[in-house]
Protein backbone atom coordinates (compact mmCIF):
# COMPACT_ATOMS: atom_id res chain seq x y z
CA UNK A 1 0.00 0.00 0.00
CA UNK A 2 2.80 2.42 0.89
CA UNK A 3 4.60 1.71 -2.38
CA UNK A 4 1.34 2.29 -4.27
CA UNK A 5 0.89 5.64 -2.55
CA UNK A 6 4.47 6.70 -3.32
CA UNK A 7 4.23 5.71 -6.99
CA UNK A 8 0.86 7.43 -7.48
CA UNK A 9 2.00 10.59 -5.67
CA UNK A 10 5.20 10.71 -7.73
CA UNK A 11 3.34 10.36 -11.01
CA UNK A 12 0.89 13.10 -10.03
CA UNK A 13 3.74 15.38 -8.97
CA UNK A 14 5.58 14.97 -12.26
CA UNK A 15 2.34 15.42 -14.24
CA UNK A 16 1.42 18.66 -12.45
CA UNK A 17 5.01 19.92 -12.47
CA UNK A 18 5.42 19.13 -16.15
CA UNK A 19 2.24 20.98 -17.07
CA UNK A 20 3.15 23.98 -14.93
CA UNK A 21 6.69 24.42 -16.19
CA UNK A 22 6.69 22.87 -19.66
CA UNK A 23 3.09 23.16 -20.79
CA UNK A 24 1.08 26.22 -21.73
CA UNK A 25 -2.01 27.93 -20.37
CA UNK A 26 -4.31 25.91 -22.65
CA UNK A 27 -2.85 22.56 -21.57
CA UNK A 28 -3.15 23.56 -17.91
CA UNK A 29 -6.76 24.68 -18.39
CA UNK A 30 -7.63 21.40 -20.12
CA UNK A 31 -6.03 19.39 -17.30
CA UNK A 32 -7.85 21.40 -14.61
CA UNK A 33 -11.23 21.04 -16.34
CA UNK A 34 -10.70 17.29 -16.83
CA UNK A 35 -9.80 16.94 -13.15
CA UNK A 36 -12.88 19.03 -12.30
CA UNK A 37 -15.08 16.66 -14.29
CA UNK A 38 -13.67 13.71 -12.32
CA UNK A 39 -14.10 15.55 -9.02
CA UNK A 40 -17.70 16.32 -9.99
CA UNK A 41 -18.30 12.65 -10.74
CA UNK A 42 -16.97 11.78 -7.28
CA UNK A 43 -18.95 14.56 -5.57
CA UNK A 44 -22.17 13.12 -6.97
CA UNK A 45 -21.25 9.87 -5.24
CA UNK A 46 -20.89 11.76 -1.96
CA UNK A 47 -24.46 12.97 -2.53
CA UNK A 48 -25.47 9.29 -2.72
CA UNK A 49 -26.19 9.38 -6.45
CA UNK A 50 -25.97 5.77 -7.66
CA UNK A 51 -26.61 6.19 -11.39
CA UNK A 52 -23.32 6.35 -13.28
CA UNK A 53 -24.97 8.24 -16.14
CA UNK A 54 -26.25 10.89 -13.72
CA UNK A 55 -22.81 11.19 -12.14
CA UNK A 56 -21.19 11.68 -15.55
CA UNK A 57 -23.73 14.36 -16.47
CA UNK A 58 -23.12 16.10 -13.14
CA UNK A 59 -19.35 15.98 -13.68
CA UNK A 60 -19.81 17.56 -17.11
CA UNK A 61 -22.07 20.22 -15.57
CA UNK A 62 -19.46 21.09 -12.93
CA UNK A 63 -16.67 21.35 -15.52
CA UNK A 64 -18.88 23.54 -17.72
CA UNK A 65 -19.70 25.77 -14.74
CA UNK A 66 -15.96 26.11 -14.05
CA UNK A 67 -15.36 27.19 -17.64
CA UNK A 68 -18.21 29.70 -17.40
CA UNK A 69 -16.98 31.22 -14.13
CA UNK A 70 -13.47 31.49 -15.59
CA UNK A 71 -14.78 33.20 -18.72
CA UNK A 72 -16.66 35.78 -16.62
CA UNK A 73 -13.26 36.65 -15.11
CA UNK A 74 -14.62 38.55 -12.12
CA UNK A 75 -12.25 38.73 -9.11
CA UNK A 76 -15.13 40.10 -7.03
CA UNK A 77 -17.26 37.05 -7.88
CA UNK A 78 -14.37 34.73 -6.99
CA UNK A 79 -13.83 36.53 -3.70
CA UNK A 80 -17.48 36.35 -2.67
CA UNK A 81 -17.76 32.71 -3.67
CA UNK A 82 -14.62 31.87 -1.70
CA UNK A 83 -15.89 33.62 1.44
CA UNK A 84 -19.36 32.08 1.20
CA UNK A 85 -17.96 28.60 0.57
CA UNK A 86 -15.55 28.91 3.48
CA UNK A 87 -18.35 30.05 5.80
CA UNK A 88 -20.69 27.23 4.71
CA UNK A 89 -18.01 24.57 5.11
CA UNK A 90 -16.93 25.82 8.54
CA UNK A 91 -20.53 26.11 9.76
CA UNK A 92 -21.52 22.63 8.60
CA UNK A 93 -18.42 21.04 10.11
CA UNK A 94 -18.93 22.78 13.46
CA UNK A 95 -22.64 21.91 13.61
CA UNK A 96 -21.89 18.29 12.77
CA UNK A 97 -19.23 18.17 15.49
CA UNK A 98 -21.33 19.94 18.12
CA UNK A 99 -24.30 17.66 17.42
CA UNK A 100 -22.06 14.60 17.89
CA UNK A 101 -22.70 13.53 14.32
CA UNK A 102 -26.47 13.70 14.61
CA UNK A 103 -27.00 16.61 12.21
CA UNK A 104 -27.06 15.34 8.64
CA UNK A 105 -27.38 17.19 5.34
CA UNK A 106 -30.13 15.03 3.90
CA UNK A 107 -30.83 17.10 0.80
CA UNK A 108 -29.04 15.67 -2.22
CA UNK A 109 -29.88 18.84 -4.14
CA UNK A 110 -28.16 21.04 -1.54
CA UNK A 111 -24.99 18.92 -1.66
CA UNK A 112 -24.99 18.95 -5.47
CA UNK A 113 -25.50 22.72 -5.70
CA UNK A 114 -22.73 23.28 -3.18
CA UNK A 115 -20.49 20.97 -5.23
CA UNK A 116 -21.01 23.09 -8.34
CA UNK A 117 -20.09 26.27 -6.45
CA UNK A 118 -17.07 24.79 -4.66
CA UNK A 119 -15.52 23.01 -7.63
CA UNK A 120 -16.30 25.69 -10.24
CA UNK A 121 -14.80 28.41 -8.04
CA UNK A 122 -11.71 26.36 -7.23
CA UNK A 123 -11.06 25.25 -10.83
CA UNK A 124 -11.58 28.69 -12.38
CA UNK A 125 -9.20 30.32 -9.88
CA UNK A 126 -6.66 27.53 -10.41
CA UNK A 127 -6.64 28.30 -14.15
CA UNK A 128 -6.42 32.04 -13.53
CA UNK A 129 -3.68 31.55 -10.93
CA UNK A 130 -1.24 30.33 -13.55
CA UNK A 131 -2.35 32.94 -16.07
CA UNK A 132 -1.81 36.04 -13.90
CA UNK A 133 0.94 34.89 -11.53
CA UNK A 134 3.51 32.17 -12.28
CA UNK A 135 4.15 28.43 -12.18
CA UNK A 136 6.63 28.77 -9.30
CA UNK A 137 4.25 30.88 -7.20
CA UNK A 138 1.40 28.42 -7.74
CA UNK A 139 3.61 25.45 -6.90
CA UNK A 140 4.87 27.13 -3.72
CA UNK A 141 1.27 27.77 -2.66
CA UNK A 142 0.41 24.11 -3.23
CA UNK A 143 3.47 22.98 -1.26
CA UNK A 144 2.54 25.19 1.70
CA UNK A 145 -0.96 23.69 1.81
CA UNK A 146 0.35 20.15 1.41
CA UNK A 147 2.78 20.85 4.25
CA UNK A 148 -0.20 21.20 6.60
CA UNK A 149 -1.32 17.65 5.72
CA UNK A 150 2.19 16.21 6.02
CA UNK A 151 3.09 18.01 9.24
CA UNK A 152 -0.28 17.20 10.80
CA UNK A 153 0.11 13.52 9.95
CA UNK A 154 3.53 13.08 11.54
CA UNK A 155 2.98 15.45 14.47
CA UNK A 156 -0.39 13.86 15.16
CA UNK A 157 1.07 10.35 15.17
CA UNK A 158 3.91 11.36 17.48
CA UNK A 159 2.30 13.89 19.82
CA UNK A 160 -1.44 13.72 19.14
CA UNK A 161 -3.57 13.68 22.29
CA UNK A 162 -6.43 16.17 21.94
CA UNK A 163 -8.94 15.41 19.20
CA UNK A 164 -9.76 18.19 16.76
CA UNK A 165 -13.18 17.02 15.55
CA UNK A 166 -13.71 13.48 16.75
CA UNK A 167 -17.16 13.07 15.19
CA UNK A 168 -16.02 14.30 11.78
CA UNK A 169 -12.50 12.88 11.49
CA UNK A 170 -11.37 10.93 14.59
CA UNK A 171 -7.71 10.79 13.54
CA UNK A 172 -7.09 14.53 13.52
CA UNK A 173 -5.64 16.22 16.61
CA UNK A 174 -4.80 19.74 17.74
CA UNK A 175 -1.15 18.73 18.06
CA UNK A 176 -1.27 17.71 14.41
CA UNK A 177 -2.63 21.14 13.50
CA UNK A 178 0.24 22.84 15.32
CA UNK A 179 2.79 20.57 13.64
CA UNK A 180 1.24 21.20 10.23
CA UNK A 181 1.28 24.97 10.75
CA UNK A 182 4.94 24.84 11.78
CA UNK A 183 5.95 22.82 8.70
CA UNK A 184 3.90 25.14 6.46
CA UNK A 185 5.77 28.12 7.91
CA UNK A 186 9.15 26.45 7.27
CA UNK A 187 8.21 25.52 3.69
CA UNK A 188 6.97 29.07 3.07
CA UNK A 189 10.23 30.59 4.35
CA UNK A 190 12.34 28.23 2.23
CA UNK A 191 10.19 28.78 -0.85
CA UNK A 192 10.16 32.56 -0.55
CA UNK A 193 13.92 32.73 -0.11
CA UNK A 194 14.37 30.47 -3.12
CA UNK A 195 12.00 32.44 -5.38
CA UNK A 196 13.08 35.87 -4.09
CA UNK A 197 9.82 37.64 -5.07
CA UNK A 198 9.57 41.39 -4.53
CA UNK A 199 6.97 41.75 -1.77
CA UNK A 200 5.45 44.57 0.24
CA UNK A 201 6.11 42.68 3.49
CA UNK A 202 9.07 40.81 4.94
CA UNK A 203 9.45 37.15 4.05
CA UNK A 204 8.94 36.18 7.68
CA UNK A 205 5.64 38.07 7.86
CA UNK A 206 4.45 36.57 4.57
CA UNK A 207 5.42 33.05 5.68
CA UNK A 208 3.38 33.57 8.85
CA UNK A 209 0.40 34.73 6.78
CA UNK A 210 0.80 31.75 4.47
CA UNK A 211 0.86 29.25 7.33
CA UNK A 212 -2.34 30.85 8.64
CA UNK A 213 -3.98 30.62 5.23
CA UNK A 214 -2.94 26.99 4.89
CA UNK A 215 -4.83 26.20 8.10
CA UNK A 216 -8.07 26.88 6.22
CA UNK A 217 -7.28 23.74 4.25
CA UNK A 218 -8.41 21.81 7.32
CA UNK A 219 -12.02 22.91 6.74
CA UNK A 220 -11.94 21.53 3.21
CA UNK A 221 -10.54 18.26 4.51
CA UNK A 222 -13.07 18.02 7.35
CA UNK A 223 -15.95 18.96 5.08
CA UNK A 224 -15.19 16.15 2.66
CA UNK A 225 -14.83 13.77 5.62
CA UNK A 226 -18.29 14.87 6.76
CA UNK A 227 -19.80 14.12 3.34
CA UNK A 228 -18.08 10.73 3.19
CA UNK A 229 -19.42 9.83 6.64
CA UNK A 230 -22.95 10.73 5.56
CA UNK A 231 -22.59 8.67 2.39
CA UNK A 232 -20.93 5.81 4.35
CA UNK A 233 -17.84 5.93 2.13
CA UNK A 234 -14.19 5.52 3.08
CA UNK A 235 -12.88 7.25 -0.06
CA UNK A 236 -14.50 9.46 -2.67
CA UNK A 237 -13.58 6.82 -5.30
CA UNK A 238 -10.77 4.43 -6.24
CA UNK A 239 -9.36 6.47 -9.12
CA UNK A 240 -5.91 6.88 -7.55
CA UNK A 241 -4.27 3.62 -6.39
CA UNK A 242 -3.29 3.86 -2.74
CA UNK A 243 -4.90 7.28 -2.33
CA UNK A 244 -8.61 6.82 -2.98
CA UNK A 245 -10.26 9.47 -5.11
CA UNK A 246 -9.17 12.74 -6.65
CA UNK A 247 -11.32 14.67 -4.18
CA UNK A 248 -9.42 12.98 -1.36
CA UNK A 249 -6.26 14.63 -2.70
CA UNK A 250 -7.62 18.11 -3.47
CA UNK A 251 -10.10 18.61 -0.60
CA UNK A 252 -7.55 20.59 1.40
CA UNK A 253 -6.95 22.90 -1.59
CA UNK A 254 -10.57 23.85 -2.26
CA UNK A 255 -10.63 26.95 -0.04
CA UNK A 256 -6.92 27.48 0.67
CA UNK A 257 -5.79 27.92 -2.96
CA UNK A 258 -8.37 30.64 -3.74
CA UNK A 259 -7.27 32.49 -0.60
CA UNK A 260 -3.62 32.24 -1.67
CA UNK A 261 -4.61 33.67 -5.05
CA UNK A 262 -5.99 36.84 -3.48
CA UNK A 263 -3.21 37.26 -0.91
CA UNK A 264 -0.44 36.91 -3.51
CA UNK A 265 -1.94 39.78 -5.51
CA UNK A 266 -2.07 41.89 -2.35
CA UNK A 267 1.54 41.29 -1.22
CA UNK A 268 3.33 41.41 -4.59
CA UNK A 269 4.96 44.80 -5.09
PDB file of N, CA and C in Angstrom, residues 11-21 28 31 139 142 146:
ATOM      1  N   UNK A  11       3.872  10.148  -9.666  1.00  0.00           N
ATOM      2  CA  UNK A  11       3.343  10.357 -11.014  1.00  0.00           C
ATOM      3  C   UNK A  11       2.521  11.642 -11.082  1.00  0.00           C
ATOM      4  N   UNK A  12       1.699  11.877 -10.066  1.00  0.00           N
ATOM      5  CA  UNK A  12       0.895  13.098 -10.031  1.00  0.00           C
ATOM      6  C   UNK A  12       1.778  14.335  -9.938  1.00  0.00           C
ATOM      7  N   UNK A  13       2.835  14.246  -9.127  1.00  0.00           N
ATOM      8  CA  UNK A  13       3.740  15.380  -8.972  1.00  0.00           C
ATOM      9  C   UNK A  13       4.411  15.730 -10.301  1.00  0.00           C
ATOM     10  N   UNK A  14       4.905  14.712 -10.994  1.00  0.00           N
ATOM     11  CA  UNK A  14       5.580  14.975 -12.264  1.00  0.00           C
ATOM     12  C   UNK A  14       4.598  15.450 -13.336  1.00  0.00           C
ATOM     13  N   UNK A  15       3.352  14.959 -13.283  1.00  0.00           N
ATOM     14  CA  UNK A  15       2.343  15.421 -14.236  1.00  0.00           C
ATOM     15  C   UNK A  15       2.027  16.894 -14.014  1.00  0.00           C
ATOM     16  N   UNK A  16       1.744  17.264 -12.765  1.00  0.00           N
ATOM     17  CA  UNK A  16       1.418  18.659 -12.450  1.00  0.00           C
ATOM     18  C   UNK A  16       2.625  19.560 -12.707  1.00  0.00           C
ATOM     19  N   UNK A  17       3.803  19.127 -12.253  1.00  0.00           N
ATOM     20  CA  UNK A  17       5.012  19.922 -12.470  1.00  0.00           C
ATOM     21  C   UNK A  17       5.324  20.101 -13.938  1.00  0.00           C
ATOM     22  N   UNK A  18       5.163  19.034 -14.716  1.00  0.00           N
ATOM     23  CA  UNK A  18       5.416  19.126 -16.151  1.00  0.00           C
ATOM     24  C   UNK A  18       4.481  20.100 -16.839  1.00  0.00           C
ATOM     25  N   UNK A  19       3.204  20.055 -16.469  1.00  0.00           N
ATOM     26  CA  UNK A  19       2.235  20.977 -17.065  1.00  0.00           C
ATOM     27  C   UNK A  19       2.520  22.424 -16.670  1.00  0.00           C
ATOM     28  N   UNK A  20       2.900  22.622 -15.403  1.00  0.00           N
ATOM     29  CA  UNK A  20       3.147  23.983 -14.929  1.00  0.00           C
ATOM     30  C   UNK A  20       4.366  24.617 -15.575  1.00  0.00           C
ATOM     31  N   UNK A  21       5.432  23.838 -15.730  1.00  0.00           N
ATOM     32  CA  UNK A  21       6.693  24.423 -16.187  1.00  0.00           C
ATOM     33  C   UNK A  21       7.008  24.181 -17.664  1.00  0.00           C
ATOM     34  N   UNK A  28      -2.821  23.518 -19.328  1.00  0.00           N
ATOM     35  CA  UNK A  28      -3.152  23.563 -17.906  1.00  0.00           C
ATOM     36  C   UNK A  28      -4.662  23.677 -17.714  1.00  0.00           C
ATOM     37  N   UNK A  31      -6.286  20.320 -18.411  1.00  0.00           N
ATOM     38  CA  UNK A  31      -6.034  19.392 -17.304  1.00  0.00           C
ATOM     39  C   UNK A  31      -6.929  19.717 -16.106  1.00  0.00           C
ATOM     40  N   UNK A 139       3.063  26.663  -7.494  1.00  0.00           N
ATOM     41  CA  UNK A 139       3.610  25.446  -6.898  1.00  0.00           C
ATOM     42  C   UNK A 139       3.985  25.670  -5.432  1.00  0.00           C
ATOM     43  N   UNK A 142       0.844  25.493  -3.405  1.00  0.00           N
ATOM     44  CA  UNK A 142       0.409  24.108  -3.234  1.00  0.00           C
ATOM     45  C   UNK A 142       1.255  23.397  -2.182  1.00  0.00           C
ATOM     46  N   UNK A 146       0.036  21.570   1.195  1.00  0.00           N
ATOM     47  CA  UNK A 146       0.353  20.149   1.407  1.00  0.00           C
ATOM     48  C   UNK A 146       1.183  19.951   2.668  1.00  0.00           C
TER      49      UNK A 146
END
